[in-house]
Short mmCIF file of C-alpha atoms in Angstrom, two decimals:
data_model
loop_
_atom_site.label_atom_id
_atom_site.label_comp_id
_atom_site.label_asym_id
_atom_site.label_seq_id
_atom_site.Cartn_x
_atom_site.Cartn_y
_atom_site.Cartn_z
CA UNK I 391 118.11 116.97 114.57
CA UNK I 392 116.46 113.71 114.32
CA UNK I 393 117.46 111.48 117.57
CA UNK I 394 117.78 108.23 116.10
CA UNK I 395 117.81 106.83 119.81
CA UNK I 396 114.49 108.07 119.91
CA UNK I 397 113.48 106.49 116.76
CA UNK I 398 114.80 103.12 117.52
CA UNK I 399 112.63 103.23 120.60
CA UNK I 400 109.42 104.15 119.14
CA UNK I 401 109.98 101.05 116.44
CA UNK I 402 111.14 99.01 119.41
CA UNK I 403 107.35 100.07 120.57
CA UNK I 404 105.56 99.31 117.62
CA UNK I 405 106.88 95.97 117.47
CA UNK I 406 105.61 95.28 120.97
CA UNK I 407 102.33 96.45 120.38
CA UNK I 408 102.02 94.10 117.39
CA UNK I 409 103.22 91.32 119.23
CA UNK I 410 100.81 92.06 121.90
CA UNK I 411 97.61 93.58 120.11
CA UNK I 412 94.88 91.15 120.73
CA UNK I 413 97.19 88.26 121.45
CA UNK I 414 96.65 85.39 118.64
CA UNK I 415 92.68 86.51 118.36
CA UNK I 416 93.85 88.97 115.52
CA UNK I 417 96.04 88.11 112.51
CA UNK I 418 99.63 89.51 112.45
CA UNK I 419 99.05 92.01 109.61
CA UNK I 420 95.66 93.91 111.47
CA UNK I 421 98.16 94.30 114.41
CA UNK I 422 100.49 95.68 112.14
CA UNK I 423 97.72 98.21 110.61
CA UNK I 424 97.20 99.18 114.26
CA UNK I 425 100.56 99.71 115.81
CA UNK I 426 101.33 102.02 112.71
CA UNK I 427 98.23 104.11 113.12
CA UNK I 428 98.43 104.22 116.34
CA UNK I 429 101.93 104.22 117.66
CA UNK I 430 104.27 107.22 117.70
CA UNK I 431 107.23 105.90 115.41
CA UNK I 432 105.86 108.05 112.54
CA UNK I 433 105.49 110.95 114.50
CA UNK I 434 109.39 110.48 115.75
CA UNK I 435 110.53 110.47 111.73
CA UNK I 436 111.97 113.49 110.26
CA UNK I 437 112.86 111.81 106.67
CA UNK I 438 114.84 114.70 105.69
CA UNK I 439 116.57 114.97 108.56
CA UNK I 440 117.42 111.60 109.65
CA UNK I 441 119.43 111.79 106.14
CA UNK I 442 122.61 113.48 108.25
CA UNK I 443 121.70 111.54 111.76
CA UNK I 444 122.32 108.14 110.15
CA UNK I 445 125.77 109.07 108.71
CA UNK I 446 126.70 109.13 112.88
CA UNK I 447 124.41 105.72 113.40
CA UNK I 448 124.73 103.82 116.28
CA UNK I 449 126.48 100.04 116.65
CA UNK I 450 122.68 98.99 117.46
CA UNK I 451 121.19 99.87 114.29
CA UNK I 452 124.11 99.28 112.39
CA UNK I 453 124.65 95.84 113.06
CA UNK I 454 120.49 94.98 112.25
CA UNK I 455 120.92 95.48 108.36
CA UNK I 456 121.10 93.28 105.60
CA UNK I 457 121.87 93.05 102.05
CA UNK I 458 118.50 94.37 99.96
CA UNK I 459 117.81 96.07 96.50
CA UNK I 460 114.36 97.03 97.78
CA UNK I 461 114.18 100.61 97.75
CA UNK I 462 116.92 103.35 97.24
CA UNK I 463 117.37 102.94 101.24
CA UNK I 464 116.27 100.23 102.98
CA UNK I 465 116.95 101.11 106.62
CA UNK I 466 116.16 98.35 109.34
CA UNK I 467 115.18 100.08 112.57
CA UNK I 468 114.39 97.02 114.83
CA UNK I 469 114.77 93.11 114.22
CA UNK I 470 114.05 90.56 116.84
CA UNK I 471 112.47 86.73 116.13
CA UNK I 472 108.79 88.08 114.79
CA UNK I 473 109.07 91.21 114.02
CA UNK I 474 110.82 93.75 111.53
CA UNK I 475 110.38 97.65 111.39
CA UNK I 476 112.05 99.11 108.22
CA UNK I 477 112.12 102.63 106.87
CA UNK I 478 112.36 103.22 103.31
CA UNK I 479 113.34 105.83 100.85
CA UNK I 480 112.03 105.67 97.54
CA UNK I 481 113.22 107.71 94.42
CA UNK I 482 112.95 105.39 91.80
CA UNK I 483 109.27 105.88 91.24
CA UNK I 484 107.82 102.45 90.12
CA UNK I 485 107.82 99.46 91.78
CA UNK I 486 106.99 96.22 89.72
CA UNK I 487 104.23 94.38 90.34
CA UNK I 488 104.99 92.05 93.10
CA UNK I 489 103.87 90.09 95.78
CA UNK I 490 105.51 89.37 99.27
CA UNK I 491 106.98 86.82 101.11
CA UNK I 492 105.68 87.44 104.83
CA UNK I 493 102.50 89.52 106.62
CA UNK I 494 102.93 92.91 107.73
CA UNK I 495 101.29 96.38 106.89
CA UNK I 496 103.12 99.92 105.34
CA UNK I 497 102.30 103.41 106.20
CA UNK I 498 103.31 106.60 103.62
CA UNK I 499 105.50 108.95 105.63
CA UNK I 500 105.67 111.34 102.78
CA UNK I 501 105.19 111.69 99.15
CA UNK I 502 101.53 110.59 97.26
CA UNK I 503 101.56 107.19 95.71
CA UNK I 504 99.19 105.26 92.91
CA UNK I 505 99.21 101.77 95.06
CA UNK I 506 97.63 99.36 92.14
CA UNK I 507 96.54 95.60 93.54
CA UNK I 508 96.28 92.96 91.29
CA UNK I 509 95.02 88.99 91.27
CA UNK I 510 96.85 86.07 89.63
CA UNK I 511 95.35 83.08 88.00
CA UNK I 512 97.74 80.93 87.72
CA UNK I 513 97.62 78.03 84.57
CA UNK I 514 100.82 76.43 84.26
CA UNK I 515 104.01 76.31 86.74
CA UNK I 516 107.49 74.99 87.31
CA UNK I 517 109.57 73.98 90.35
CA UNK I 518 111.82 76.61 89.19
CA UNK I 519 109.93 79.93 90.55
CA UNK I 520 108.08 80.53 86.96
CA UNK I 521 103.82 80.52 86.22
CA UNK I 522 101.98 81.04 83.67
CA UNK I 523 98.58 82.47 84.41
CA UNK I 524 96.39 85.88 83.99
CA UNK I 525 96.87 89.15 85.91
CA UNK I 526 93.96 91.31 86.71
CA UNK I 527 93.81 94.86 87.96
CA UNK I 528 91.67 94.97 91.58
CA UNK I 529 91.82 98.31 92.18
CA UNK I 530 93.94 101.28 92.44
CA UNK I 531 93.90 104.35 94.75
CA UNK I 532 95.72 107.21 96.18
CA UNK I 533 98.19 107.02 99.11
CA UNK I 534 98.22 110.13 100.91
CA UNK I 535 100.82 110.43 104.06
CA UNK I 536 98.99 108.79 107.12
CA UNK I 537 97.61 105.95 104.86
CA UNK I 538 98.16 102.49 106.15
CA UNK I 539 97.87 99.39 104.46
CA UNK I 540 98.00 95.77 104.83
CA UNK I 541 100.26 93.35 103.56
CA UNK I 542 99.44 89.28 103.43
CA UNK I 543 102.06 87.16 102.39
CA UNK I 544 101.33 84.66 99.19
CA UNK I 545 99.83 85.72 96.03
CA UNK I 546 96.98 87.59 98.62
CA UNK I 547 98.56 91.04 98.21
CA UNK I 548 100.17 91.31 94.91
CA UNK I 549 100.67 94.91 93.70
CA UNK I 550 102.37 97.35 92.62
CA UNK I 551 103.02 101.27 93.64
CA UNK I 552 104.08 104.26 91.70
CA UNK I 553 105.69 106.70 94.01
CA UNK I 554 105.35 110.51 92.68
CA UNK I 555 106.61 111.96 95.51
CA UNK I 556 110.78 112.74 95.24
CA UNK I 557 112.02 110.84 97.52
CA UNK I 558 108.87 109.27 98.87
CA UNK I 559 108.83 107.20 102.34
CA UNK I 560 107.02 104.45 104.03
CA UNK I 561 107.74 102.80 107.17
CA UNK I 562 107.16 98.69 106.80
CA UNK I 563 106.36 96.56 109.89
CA UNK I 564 106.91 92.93 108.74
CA UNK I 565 107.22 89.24 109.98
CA UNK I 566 110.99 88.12 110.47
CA UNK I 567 112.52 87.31 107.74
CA UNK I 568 113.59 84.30 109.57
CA UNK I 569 110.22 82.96 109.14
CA UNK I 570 109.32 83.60 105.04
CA UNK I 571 105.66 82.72 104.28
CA UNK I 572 105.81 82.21 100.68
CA UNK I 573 107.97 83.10 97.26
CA UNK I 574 108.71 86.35 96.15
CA UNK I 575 107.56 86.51 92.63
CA UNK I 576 107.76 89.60 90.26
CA UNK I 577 104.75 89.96 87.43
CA UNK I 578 105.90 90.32 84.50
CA UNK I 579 103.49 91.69 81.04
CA UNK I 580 100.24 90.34 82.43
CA UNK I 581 100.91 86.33 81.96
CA UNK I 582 104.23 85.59 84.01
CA UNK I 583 105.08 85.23 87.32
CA UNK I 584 108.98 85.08 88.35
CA UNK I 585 110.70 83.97 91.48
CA UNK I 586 114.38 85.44 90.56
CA UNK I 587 115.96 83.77 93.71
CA UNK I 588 115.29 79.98 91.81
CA UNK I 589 115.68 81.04 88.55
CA UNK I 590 117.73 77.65 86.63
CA UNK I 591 121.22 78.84 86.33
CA UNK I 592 122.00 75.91 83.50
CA UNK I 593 119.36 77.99 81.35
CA UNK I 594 120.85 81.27 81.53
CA UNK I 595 124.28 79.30 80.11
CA UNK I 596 122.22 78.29 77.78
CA UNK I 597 120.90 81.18 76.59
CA UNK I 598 124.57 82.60 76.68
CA UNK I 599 125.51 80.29 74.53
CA UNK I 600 122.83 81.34 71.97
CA UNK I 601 123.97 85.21 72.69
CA UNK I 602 127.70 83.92 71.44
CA UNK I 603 126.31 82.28 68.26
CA UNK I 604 124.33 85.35 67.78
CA UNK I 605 127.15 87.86 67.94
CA UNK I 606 130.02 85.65 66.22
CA UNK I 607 127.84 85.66 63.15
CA UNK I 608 126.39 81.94 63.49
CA UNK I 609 122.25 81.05 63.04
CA UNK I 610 120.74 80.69 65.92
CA UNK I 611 116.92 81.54 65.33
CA UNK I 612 115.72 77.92 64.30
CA UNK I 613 118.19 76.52 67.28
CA UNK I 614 116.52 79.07 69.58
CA UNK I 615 113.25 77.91 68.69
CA UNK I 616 113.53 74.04 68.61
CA UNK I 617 115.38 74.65 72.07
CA UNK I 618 112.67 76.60 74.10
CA UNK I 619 109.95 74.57 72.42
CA UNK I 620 111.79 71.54 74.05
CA UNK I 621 112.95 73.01 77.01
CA UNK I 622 108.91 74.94 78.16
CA UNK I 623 107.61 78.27 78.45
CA UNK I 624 110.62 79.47 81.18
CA UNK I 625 113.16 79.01 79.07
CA UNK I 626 111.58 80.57 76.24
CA UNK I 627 110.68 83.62 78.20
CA UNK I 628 114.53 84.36 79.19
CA UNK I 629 115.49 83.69 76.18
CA UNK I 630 113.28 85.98 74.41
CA UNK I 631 114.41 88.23 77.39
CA UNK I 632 118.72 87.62 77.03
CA UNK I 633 118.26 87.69 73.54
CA UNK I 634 116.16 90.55 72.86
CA UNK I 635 118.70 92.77 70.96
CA UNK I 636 120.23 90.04 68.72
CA UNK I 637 116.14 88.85 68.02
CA UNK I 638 115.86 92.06 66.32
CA UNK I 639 118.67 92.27 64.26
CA UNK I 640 117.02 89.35 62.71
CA UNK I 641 115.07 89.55 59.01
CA UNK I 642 111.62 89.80 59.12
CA UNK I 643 111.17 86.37 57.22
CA UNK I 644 113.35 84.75 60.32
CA UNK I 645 111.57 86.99 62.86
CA UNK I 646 107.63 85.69 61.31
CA UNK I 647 109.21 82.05 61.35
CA UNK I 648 110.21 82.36 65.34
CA UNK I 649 107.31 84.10 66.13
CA UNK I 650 105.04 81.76 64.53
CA UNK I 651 106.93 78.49 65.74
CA UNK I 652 106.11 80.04 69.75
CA UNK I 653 102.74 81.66 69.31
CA UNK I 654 101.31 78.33 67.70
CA UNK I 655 101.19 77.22 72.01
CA UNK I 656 99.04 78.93 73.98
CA UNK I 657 101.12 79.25 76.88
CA UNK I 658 104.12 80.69 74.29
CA UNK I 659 101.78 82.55 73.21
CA UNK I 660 101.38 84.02 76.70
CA UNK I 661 105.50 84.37 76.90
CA UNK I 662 105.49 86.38 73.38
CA UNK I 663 102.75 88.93 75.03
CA UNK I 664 104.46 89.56 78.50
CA UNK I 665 107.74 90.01 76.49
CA UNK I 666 105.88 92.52 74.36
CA UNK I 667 104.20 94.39 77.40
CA UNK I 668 107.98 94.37 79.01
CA UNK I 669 109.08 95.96 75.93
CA UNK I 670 106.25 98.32 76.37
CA UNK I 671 107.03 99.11 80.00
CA UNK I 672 110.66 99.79 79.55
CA UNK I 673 109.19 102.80 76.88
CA UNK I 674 107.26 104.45 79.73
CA UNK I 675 109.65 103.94 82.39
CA UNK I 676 112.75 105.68 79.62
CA UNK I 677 109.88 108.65 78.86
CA UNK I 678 109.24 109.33 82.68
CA UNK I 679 112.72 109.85 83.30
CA UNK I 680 112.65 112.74 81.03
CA UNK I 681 109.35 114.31 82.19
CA UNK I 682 109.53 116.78 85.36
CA UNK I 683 105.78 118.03 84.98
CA UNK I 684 103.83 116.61 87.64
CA UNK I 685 100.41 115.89 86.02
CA UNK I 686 102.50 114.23 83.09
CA UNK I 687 104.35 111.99 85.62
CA UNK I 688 100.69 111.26 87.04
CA UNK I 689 99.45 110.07 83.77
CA UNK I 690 102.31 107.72 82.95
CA UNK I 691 101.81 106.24 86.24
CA UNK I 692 98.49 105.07 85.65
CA UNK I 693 99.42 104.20 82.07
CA UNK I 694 102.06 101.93 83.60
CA UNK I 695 100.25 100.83 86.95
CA UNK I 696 96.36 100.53 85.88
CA UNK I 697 95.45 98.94 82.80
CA UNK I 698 91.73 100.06 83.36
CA UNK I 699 90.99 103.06 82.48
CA UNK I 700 87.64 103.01 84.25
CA UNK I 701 89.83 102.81 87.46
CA UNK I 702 91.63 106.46 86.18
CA UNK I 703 88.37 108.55 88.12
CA UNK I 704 89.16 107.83 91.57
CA UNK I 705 92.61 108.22 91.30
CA UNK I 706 92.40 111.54 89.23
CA UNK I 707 90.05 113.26 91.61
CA UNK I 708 91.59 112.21 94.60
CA UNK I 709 95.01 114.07 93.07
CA UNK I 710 93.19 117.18 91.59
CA UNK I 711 90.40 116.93 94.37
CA UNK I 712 88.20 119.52 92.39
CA UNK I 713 90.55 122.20 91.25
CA UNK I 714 88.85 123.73 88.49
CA UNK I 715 91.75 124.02 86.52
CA UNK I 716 92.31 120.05 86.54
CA UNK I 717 91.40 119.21 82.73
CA UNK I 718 93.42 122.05 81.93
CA UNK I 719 96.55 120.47 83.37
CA UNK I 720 95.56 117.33 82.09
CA UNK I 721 95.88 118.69 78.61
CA UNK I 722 98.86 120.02 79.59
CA UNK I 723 100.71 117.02 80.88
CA UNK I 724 99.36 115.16 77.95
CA UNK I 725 101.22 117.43 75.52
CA UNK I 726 104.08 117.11 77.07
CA UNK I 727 103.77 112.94 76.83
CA UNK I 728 103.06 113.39 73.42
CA UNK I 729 105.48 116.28 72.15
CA UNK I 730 108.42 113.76 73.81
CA UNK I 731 110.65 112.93 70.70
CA UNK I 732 110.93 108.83 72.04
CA UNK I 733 107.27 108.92 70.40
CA UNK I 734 108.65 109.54 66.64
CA UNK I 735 110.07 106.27 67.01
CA UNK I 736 106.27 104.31 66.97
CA UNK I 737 104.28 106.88 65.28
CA UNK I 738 103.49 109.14 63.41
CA UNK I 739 102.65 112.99 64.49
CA UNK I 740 98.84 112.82 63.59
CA UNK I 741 98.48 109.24 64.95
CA UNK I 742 100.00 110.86 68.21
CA UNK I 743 97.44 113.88 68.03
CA UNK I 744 94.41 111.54 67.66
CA UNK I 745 95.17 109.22 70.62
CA UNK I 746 96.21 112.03 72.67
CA UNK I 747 93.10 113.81 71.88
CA UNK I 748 91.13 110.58 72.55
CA UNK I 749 92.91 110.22 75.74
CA UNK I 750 92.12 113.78 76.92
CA UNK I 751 88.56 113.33 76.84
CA UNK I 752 88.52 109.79 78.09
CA UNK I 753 90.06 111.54 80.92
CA UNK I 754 88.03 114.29 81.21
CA UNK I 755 84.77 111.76 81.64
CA UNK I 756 86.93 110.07 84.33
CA UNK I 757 87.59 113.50 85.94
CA UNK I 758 84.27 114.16 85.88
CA UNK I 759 82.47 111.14 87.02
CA UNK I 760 80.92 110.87 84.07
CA UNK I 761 80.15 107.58 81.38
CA UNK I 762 82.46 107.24 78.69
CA UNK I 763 81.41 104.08 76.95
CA UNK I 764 82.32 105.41 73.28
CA UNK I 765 85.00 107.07 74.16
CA UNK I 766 86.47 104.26 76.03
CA UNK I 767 86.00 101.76 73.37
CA UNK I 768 87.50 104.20 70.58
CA UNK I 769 90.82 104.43 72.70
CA UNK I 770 90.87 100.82 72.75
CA UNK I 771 90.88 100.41 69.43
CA UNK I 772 93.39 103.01 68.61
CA UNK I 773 96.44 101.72 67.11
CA UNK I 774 98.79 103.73 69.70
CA UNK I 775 96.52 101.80 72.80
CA UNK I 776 98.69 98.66 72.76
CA UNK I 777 102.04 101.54 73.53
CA UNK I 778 100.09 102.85 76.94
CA UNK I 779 99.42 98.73 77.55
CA UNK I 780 95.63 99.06 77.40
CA UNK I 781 95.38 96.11 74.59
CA UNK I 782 95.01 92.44 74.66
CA UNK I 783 97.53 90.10 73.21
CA UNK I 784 98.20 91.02 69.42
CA UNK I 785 100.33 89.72 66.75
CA UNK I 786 104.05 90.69 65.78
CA UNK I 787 104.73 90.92 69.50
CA UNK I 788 108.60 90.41 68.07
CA UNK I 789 108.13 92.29 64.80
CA UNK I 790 107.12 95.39 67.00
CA UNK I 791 104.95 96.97 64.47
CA UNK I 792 104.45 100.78 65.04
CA UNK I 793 100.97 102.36 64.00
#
């Protein structure tokens, strides 16, 4: 069985190393790279079995945790003033996009991952943990166990990573919490940056109070838009975002009038199209809970986690890495995307069959290393592109139109 004695030794180790790895000559998150690759705390790590050990956890470790969402087990293993070791356990598979408060570096344990980075050009923000700006895709890869990679605090490392392995783990090696380096912020759509720890708490009432007119039968659509056009873009997004059921219930003649009001401002504009791309997200995330098949869970990962599709090669051939019968599960998995009855909902079956036959030999080229210029721009252009979140902003973000 797993000693956890052991364990909490070898992260006691790799904390020392990055405290004393080149001194101050290197910065804290190359130490971090290095005492992960080349300390034995991974090596001491049975995931599986350390499951059972920690039920019989020692006073030590137990007293070192805090309160955390992150993960589906965040397990501190060593905490002193600069340095934090944590082990996590990951079975929800997406993380959102995301940035991070302090320098450090991760290493997989087990399970593959797409790890997605992004970059943020911020145009408009608040004093209230809200921007306005553009998010770009970077790059994307393929996390194999035994990959390390760095983490700088700030909007340097913002990404996100899709974890196909069930559960997967990384180990973490982090600066103290006790000194943060930045916000947190979330990226939401591809325009909207969110620090939920300063979010205004009078807004939310607000936007209660708009939910209770809503639901007791009162108007509330020209109140809702005179009030976020008065109160900025924040207060218009979580509005749009509290409000999202009761917005639909609306006629269409109410819902053009709304729309219309908001989109007439750029930087609404930009709230309308991250509320839209949310919408979009949350249809992906629903239809990879009920897909098992592995290439299909592959392909909604990059359709949620790289909006390039250029950046689909590398990632695809690093999974597949040259089985010959790789376009053939491709196909596969896209059937099964495609035969999913959530799609009957958005279109209709031959609108499905076109864009899935589109996709398959987009992905094909990208399997293959080959150009796909046409091909490229014809999925693009397909109605059914804007539902895998491969378009730019378009209109009726609120009116949801389905092709």
């Amino acid at each position: 069985m797993t000693s956890l004695a052991v364990i909490e030794e070898a992260a006691r180790e790799t904390a020392a190393k990055v405290v004393k790895t080149g001194g101050k000559s290197k910065n804290f998150e190359s130490r971090a790279v290095e005492a992960l690759a080349e300390t034995g705390l991974a090596e001491a790590i049975d995931p599986s079995a350390l499951l059972p050990a920690l039920l019989a956890a020692p006073a030590s470790l137990a007293n070192s945790q805090v309160a955390s969402d992150f993960s589906d087990l965040q397990l501190i293993l060593h905490a002193d003033a600069e340095v934090e070791v944590q082990l996590l356990y990951w079975l929800t598979a997406t993380t959102s996009v995301h940035n991070h408060g302090f320098d450090g570096a991760f290493r997989v344990l087990s399970g593959r991952s797409i790890h997605s980075c992004f970059t943020f050009d911020s145009v408009w923000s608040d004093d209230q943990g809200f921007a306005l700006g553009s998010l770009s895709l970077a790059g994307a890869e393929l996390l194999e166990p035994g990959d390390v990679r760095p983490i700088r605090g700030g909007f340097e490392t913002i990404h996100a990573v899709y974890h196909l392995g069930f559960p997967s783990v990384t180990l973490l090696v982090a600066t103290a919490r006790s000194q943060p380096k930045a916000p947190t912020f979330e990226f939401r759509g591809r325009s909207i940056a969110v620090d939920r720890s300063r979010i205004d708490l009078f807004t939310i009432r607000q936007v209660q109070a708009l939910r209770l007119m809503a639901r007791t039968g009162r108007p509330f659509a020209d109140q809702l838009a005179q009030w976020a056009l008065e109160r900025g873009p924040a207060a218009a997004y979580w509005a749009l975002r509290g409000l999202d059921a009761d917005i639909a219930r609306l006629p269409v003649e109410a819902l053009r009038s709304l729309e219309g009001a908001l989109s007439a401002d750029p930087d609404f504009a930009r709230v309308l199209d991250a509320v839209r791309r949310e919408k979009i997200l949350a249809r992906l995330v629903n239809l990879r809970a009920s897909v098992a098949d592995e290439t299909a869970r592959l392909l909604l990962a990059l359709f949620m986690n790289v909006p390039d599709p250029v950046a689909w090669g590398p990632v695809l051939r690093g999974f597949f890495g040259g089985a010959p019968d790789a376009a053939a599960r491709v196909g596969h998995g896209l059937r099964v995307i495609f035969e999913d009855p959530a799609w009957a909902t958005v279109s209709a079956e031959a609108s499905r069959a076109d864009f899935a036959a589109t996709l398959a030999r987009v992905l094909a080229a990208q399997l293959a290393g080959a150009p796909a210029g046409g091909e490229l721009a014809a999925l693009a252009a397909h109605p059914l592109a804007e539902f895998i979140g491969l378009t730019a902003t378009r209109p009726n973000a609120l009116l949801g139109k389905a092709a």
